[in-house]
CSV table of C-alpha atoms in Angstrom, one decimal:
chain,number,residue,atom,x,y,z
A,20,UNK,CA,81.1,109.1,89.6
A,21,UNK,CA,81.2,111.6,92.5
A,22,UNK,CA,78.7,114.6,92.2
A,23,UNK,CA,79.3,118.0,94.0
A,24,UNK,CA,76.5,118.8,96.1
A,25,UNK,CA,77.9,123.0,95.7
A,26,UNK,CA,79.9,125.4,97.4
A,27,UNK,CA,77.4,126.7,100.3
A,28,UNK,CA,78.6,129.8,102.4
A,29,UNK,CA,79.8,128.5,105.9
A,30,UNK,CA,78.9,131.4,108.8
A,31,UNK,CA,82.8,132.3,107.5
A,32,UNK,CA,84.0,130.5,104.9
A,33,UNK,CA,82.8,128.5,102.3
A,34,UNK,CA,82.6,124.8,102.5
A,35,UNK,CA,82.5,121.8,99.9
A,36,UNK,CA,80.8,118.2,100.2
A,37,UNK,CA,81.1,115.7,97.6
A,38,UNK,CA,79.8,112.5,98.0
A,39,UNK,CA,81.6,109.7,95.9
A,40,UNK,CA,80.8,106.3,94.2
A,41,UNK,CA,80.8,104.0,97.3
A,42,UNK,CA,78.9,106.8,99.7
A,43,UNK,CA,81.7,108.0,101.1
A,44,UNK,CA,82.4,111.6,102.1
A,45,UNK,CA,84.7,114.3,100.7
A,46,UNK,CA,84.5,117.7,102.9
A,47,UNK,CA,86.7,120.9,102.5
A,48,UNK,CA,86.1,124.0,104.0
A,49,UNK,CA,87.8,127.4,102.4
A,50,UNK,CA,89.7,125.3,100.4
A,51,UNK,CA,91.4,123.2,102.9
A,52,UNK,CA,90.8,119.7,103.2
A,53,UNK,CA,89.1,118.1,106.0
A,54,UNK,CA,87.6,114.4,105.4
A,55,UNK,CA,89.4,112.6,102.6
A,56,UNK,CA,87.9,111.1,100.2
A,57,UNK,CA,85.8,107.7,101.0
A,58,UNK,CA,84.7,109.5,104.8
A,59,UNK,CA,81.9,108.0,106.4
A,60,UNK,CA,82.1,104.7,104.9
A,61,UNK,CA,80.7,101.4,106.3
A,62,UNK,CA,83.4,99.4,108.6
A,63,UNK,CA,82.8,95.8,110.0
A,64,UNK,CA,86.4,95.1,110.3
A,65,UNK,CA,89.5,95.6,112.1
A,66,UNK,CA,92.4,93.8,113.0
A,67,UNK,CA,92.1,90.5,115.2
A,68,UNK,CA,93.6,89.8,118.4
A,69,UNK,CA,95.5,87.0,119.5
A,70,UNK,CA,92.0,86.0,121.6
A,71,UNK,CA,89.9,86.2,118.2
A,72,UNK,CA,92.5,84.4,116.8
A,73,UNK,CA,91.3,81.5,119.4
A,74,UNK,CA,94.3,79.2,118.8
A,75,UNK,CA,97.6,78.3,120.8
A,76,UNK,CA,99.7,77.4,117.8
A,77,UNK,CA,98.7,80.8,115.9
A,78,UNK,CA,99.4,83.3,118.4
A,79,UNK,CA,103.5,81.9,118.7
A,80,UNK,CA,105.3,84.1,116.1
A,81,UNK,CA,107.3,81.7,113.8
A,82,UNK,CA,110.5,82.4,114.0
A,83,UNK,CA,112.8,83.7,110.9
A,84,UNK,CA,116.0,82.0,112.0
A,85,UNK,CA,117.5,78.8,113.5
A,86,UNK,CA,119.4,80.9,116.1
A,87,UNK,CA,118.8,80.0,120.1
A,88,UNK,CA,115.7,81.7,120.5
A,89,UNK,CA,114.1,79.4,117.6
A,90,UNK,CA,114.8,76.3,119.6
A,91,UNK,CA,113.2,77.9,123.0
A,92,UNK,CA,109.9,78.5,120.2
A,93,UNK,CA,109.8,74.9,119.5
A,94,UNK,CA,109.9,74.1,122.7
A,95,UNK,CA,107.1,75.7,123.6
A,96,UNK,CA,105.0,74.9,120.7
A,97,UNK,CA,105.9,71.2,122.0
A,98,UNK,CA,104.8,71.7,125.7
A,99,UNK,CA,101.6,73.7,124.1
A,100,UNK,CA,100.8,70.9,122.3
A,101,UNK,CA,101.2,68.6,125.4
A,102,UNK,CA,99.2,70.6,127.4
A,103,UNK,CA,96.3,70.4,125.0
A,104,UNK,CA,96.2,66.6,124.1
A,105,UNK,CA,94.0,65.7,127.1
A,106,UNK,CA,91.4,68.3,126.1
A,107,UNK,CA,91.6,67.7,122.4
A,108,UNK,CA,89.1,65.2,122.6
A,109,UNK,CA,86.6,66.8,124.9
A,110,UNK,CA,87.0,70.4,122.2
A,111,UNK,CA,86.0,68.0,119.7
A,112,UNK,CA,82.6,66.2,121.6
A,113,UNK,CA,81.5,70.3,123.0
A,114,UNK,CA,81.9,71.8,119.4
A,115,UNK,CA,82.8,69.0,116.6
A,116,UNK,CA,84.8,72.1,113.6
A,117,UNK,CA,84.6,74.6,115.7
A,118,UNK,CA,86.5,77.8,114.2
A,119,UNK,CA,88.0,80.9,115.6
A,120,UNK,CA,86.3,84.0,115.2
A,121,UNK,CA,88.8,85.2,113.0
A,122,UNK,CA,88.5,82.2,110.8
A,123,UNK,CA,84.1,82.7,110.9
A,124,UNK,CA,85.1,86.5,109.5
A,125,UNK,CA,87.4,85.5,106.7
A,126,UNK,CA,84.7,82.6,105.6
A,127,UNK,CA,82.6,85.5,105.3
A,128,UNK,CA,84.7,87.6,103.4
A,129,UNK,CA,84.5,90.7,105.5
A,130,UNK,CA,87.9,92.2,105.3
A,131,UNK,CA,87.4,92.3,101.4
A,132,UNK,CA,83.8,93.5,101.5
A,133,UNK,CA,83.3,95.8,98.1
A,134,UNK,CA,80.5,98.1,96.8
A,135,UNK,CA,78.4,96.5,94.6
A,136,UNK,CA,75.5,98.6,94.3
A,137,UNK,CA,74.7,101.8,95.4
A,138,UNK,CA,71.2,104.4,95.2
A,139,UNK,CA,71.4,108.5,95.7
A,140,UNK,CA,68.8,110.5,96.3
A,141,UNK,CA,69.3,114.6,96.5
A,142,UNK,CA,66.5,116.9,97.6
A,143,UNK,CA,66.3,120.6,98.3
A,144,UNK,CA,64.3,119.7,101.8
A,145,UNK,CA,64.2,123.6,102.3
A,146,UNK,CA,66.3,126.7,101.9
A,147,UNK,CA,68.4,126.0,104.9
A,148,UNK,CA,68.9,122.7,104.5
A,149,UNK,CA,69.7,119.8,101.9
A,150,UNK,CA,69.3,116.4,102.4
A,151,UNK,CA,71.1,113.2,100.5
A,152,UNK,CA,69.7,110.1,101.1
A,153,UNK,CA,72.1,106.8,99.6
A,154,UNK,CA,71.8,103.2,100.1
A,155,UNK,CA,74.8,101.2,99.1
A,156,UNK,CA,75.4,97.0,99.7
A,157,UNK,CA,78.3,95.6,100.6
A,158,UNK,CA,79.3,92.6,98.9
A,159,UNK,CA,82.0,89.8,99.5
A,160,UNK,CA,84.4,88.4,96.8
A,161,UNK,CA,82.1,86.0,95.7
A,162,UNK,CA,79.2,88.0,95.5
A,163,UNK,CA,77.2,87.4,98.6
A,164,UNK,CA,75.7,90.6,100.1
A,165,UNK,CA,76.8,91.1,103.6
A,166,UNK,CA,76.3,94.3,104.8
A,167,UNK,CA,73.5,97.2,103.5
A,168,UNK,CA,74.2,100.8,104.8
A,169,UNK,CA,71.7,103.5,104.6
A,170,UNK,CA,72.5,106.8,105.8
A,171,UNK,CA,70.5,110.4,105.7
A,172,UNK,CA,73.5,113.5,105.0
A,173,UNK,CA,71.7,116.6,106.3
A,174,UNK,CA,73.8,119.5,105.0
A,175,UNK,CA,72.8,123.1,107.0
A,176,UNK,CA,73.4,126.2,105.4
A,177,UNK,CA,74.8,127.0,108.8
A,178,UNK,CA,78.0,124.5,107.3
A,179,UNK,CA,76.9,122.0,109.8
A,180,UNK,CA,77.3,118.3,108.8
A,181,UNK,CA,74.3,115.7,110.5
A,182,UNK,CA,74.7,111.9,109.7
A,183,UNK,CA,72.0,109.3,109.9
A,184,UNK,CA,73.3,106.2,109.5
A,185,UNK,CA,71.7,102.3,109.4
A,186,UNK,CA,74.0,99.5,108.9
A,187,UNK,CA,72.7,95.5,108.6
A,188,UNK,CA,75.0,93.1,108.6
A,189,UNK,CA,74.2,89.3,107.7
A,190,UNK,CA,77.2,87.3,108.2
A,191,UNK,CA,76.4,83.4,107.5
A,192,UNK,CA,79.5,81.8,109.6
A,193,UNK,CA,80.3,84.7,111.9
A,194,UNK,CA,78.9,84.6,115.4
A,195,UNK,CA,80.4,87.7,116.2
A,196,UNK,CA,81.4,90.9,114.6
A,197,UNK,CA,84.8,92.3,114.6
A,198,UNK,CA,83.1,95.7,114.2
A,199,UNK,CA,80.2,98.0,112.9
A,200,UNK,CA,80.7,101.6,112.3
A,201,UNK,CA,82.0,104.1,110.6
A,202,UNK,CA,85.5,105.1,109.0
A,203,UNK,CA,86.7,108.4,108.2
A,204,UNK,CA,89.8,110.0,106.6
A,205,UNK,CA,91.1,112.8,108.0
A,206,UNK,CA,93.9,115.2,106.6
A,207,UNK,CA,97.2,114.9,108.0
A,208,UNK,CA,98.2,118.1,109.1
A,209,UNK,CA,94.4,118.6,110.8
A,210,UNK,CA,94.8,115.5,112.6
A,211,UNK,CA,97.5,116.2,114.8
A,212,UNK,CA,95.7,116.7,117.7
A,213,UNK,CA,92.4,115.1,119.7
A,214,UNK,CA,90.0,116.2,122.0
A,215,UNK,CA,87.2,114.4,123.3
A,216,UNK,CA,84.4,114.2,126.2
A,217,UNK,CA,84.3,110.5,127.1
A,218,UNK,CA,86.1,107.9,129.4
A,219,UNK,CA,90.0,108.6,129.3
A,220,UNK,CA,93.0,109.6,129.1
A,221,UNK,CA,94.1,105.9,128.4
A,222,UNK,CA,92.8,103.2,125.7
A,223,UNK,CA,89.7,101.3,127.3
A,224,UNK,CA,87.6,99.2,126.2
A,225,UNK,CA,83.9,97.6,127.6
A,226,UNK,CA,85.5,94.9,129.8
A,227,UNK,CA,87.9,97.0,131.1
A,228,UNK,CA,87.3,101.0,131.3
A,229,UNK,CA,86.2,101.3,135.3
A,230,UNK,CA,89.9,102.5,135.9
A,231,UNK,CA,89.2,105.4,133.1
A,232,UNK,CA,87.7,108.4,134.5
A,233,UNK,CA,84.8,110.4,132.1
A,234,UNK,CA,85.3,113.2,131.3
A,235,UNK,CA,87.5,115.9,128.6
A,236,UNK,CA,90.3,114.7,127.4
A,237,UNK,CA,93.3,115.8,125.1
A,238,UNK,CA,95.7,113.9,123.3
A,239,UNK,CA,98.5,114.2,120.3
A,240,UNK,CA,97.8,111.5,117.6
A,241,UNK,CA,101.1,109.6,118.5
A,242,UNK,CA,100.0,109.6,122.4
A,243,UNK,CA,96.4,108.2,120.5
A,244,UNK,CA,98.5,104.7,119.5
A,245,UNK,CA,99.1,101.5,121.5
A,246,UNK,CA,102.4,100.1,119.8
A,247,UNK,CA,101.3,96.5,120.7
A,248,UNK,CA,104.1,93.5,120.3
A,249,UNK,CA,101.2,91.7,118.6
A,250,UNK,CA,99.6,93.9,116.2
A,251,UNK,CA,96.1,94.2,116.9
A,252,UNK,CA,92.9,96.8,117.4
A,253,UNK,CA,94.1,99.7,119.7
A,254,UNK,CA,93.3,103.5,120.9
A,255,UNK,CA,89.9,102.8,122.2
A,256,UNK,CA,88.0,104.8,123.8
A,257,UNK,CA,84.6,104.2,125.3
A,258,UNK,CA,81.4,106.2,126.2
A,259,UNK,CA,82.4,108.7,123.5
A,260,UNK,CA,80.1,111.7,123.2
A,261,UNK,CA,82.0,113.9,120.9
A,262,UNK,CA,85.5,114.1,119.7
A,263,UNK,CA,87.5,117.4,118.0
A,264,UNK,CA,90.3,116.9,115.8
A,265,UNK,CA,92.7,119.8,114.8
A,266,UNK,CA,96.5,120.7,113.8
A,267,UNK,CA,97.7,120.9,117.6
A,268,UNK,CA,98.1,124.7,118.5
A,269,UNK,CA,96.6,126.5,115.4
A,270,UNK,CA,93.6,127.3,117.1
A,271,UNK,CA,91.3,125.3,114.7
A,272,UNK,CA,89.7,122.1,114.5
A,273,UNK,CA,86.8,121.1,113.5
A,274,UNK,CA,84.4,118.4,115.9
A,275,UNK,CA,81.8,115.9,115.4
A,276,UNK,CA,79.2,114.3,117.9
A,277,UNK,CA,76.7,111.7,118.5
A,278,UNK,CA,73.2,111.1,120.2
A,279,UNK,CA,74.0,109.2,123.3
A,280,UNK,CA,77.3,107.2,124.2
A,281,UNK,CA,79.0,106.5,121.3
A,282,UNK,CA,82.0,104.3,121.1
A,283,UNK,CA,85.0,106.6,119.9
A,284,UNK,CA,88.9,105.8,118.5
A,285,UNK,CA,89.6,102.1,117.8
A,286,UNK,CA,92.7,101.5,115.2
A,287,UNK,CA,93.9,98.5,113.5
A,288,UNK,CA,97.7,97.9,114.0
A,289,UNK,CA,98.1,95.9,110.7
């Protein structure tokens, strides 16, 4: 059950932070709603790309019709296939079942993780500030723990937020992670709009953001998506030190930062 920390008295309006069953964040502020409920939750997942997909014959898309363009797909599964016979055996003797990250992440059930247990702790830490400490693991469908997130809310009478988060994953067939970090839910109509101090304007991403200039940048939250043919992870952006989000032109919007370079954006297209 979620429990209402209280109405405190922001420096001009009065604010509200619930936390709810799985950890996650609910935060209005004079009545309007900011972070929707289940803000701030753990995230190890996002959509895969054709690469993470590591396979040939997964990345054609099957056709839906035996029209001309159907016979041109078989063809090229057939010369794929061709192509790959001499090298079959040699895959085999480097890496005998090898799997494609994507596969390793499903084995380990991460796009289905669930709360399965979770620990709050409320304390009056002084009379400017209250802190929540919670602890919640993650759990996949059949019941083996694969993620534990701790995190420190330090609420300011001020109506500042502070978030102190540890995540452990423990994958057992995954030698990489799609993602660790954190997911929030933001109202509509105050998310129409970005601005953010970081490497931009355009997506990037760690292999390839030396083109992408740091610095403040502004975008609308369709200019934020990368309508990919395949779909797949998009809107990056990297070095992230602090991001706004508001309506676009109302005048308000309400930021959020982190110590050091954070990685910002990132969206599934699924």
């Amino acid at each position: 059950a979620a429990s209402t920390l209280g109405a405190c008295q922001h420096a001009c309006q009065p604010f509200e932070l619930r936390v709810g069953g799985e950890g996650g964040l609910r935060l209005s502020v004079g009545g309007r709603p900011l972070l929707l409920d289940g803000s701030g939750e753990l995230n190890v997942w996002r959509a895969p790309t054709d690469n993470d997909q590591g396979s040939t014959l997964r990345t054609i898309a099957l056709p839906h019709a035996a029209t001309l363009a159907a016979s041109v797909w078989w063809i090229r599964l057939g010369l794929s296939f061709l192509r790959a016979v001499p090298y079959l055996w040699l895959r085999r003797l480097i890496d005998s079942g090898s799997v494609s990250y994507a596969d390793a992440w499903e084995a380990d059930g991460l796009p289905r993780l669930s709360a399965a247990r979770r620990r709050t702790r409320v304390t009056l830490a002084d009379s400017e500030r209250v802190e929540v400490r919670t602890s919640t693991d993650w759990r996949a469908p059949g019941g083996a723990t694969r993620a534990r997130h701790r995190r420190t809310a330090t609420v300011l009478r001020c109506g500042a937020l502070l978030l102190e988060d540890e995540a452990e994953v423990l994958p057992a067939a995954s030698r990489s992670l799609p993602r660790v970090g954190l997911s929030f839910r933001v109202a509509a109509a105050a998310a129409q709009h970005a601005t953010w101090y970081g490497r931009g304007p355009f997506e990037n991403y760690p292999d390839r953001c030396s083109a992408a200039k740091v610095g403040v940048h502004a975008a609308s939250a369709d200019e934020l998506a990368t309508p990919y043919v395949y779909p797949s992870e998009h809107g990056h952006r990297t070095g992230t030190r602090w991001v706004e989000v508001g309506g676009g032109g109302d005048g308000e919007g309400e930021g959020g930062g982190g110590d050091g370079g954070a990685e910002g954006g990132g969206g599934d297209g699924d």
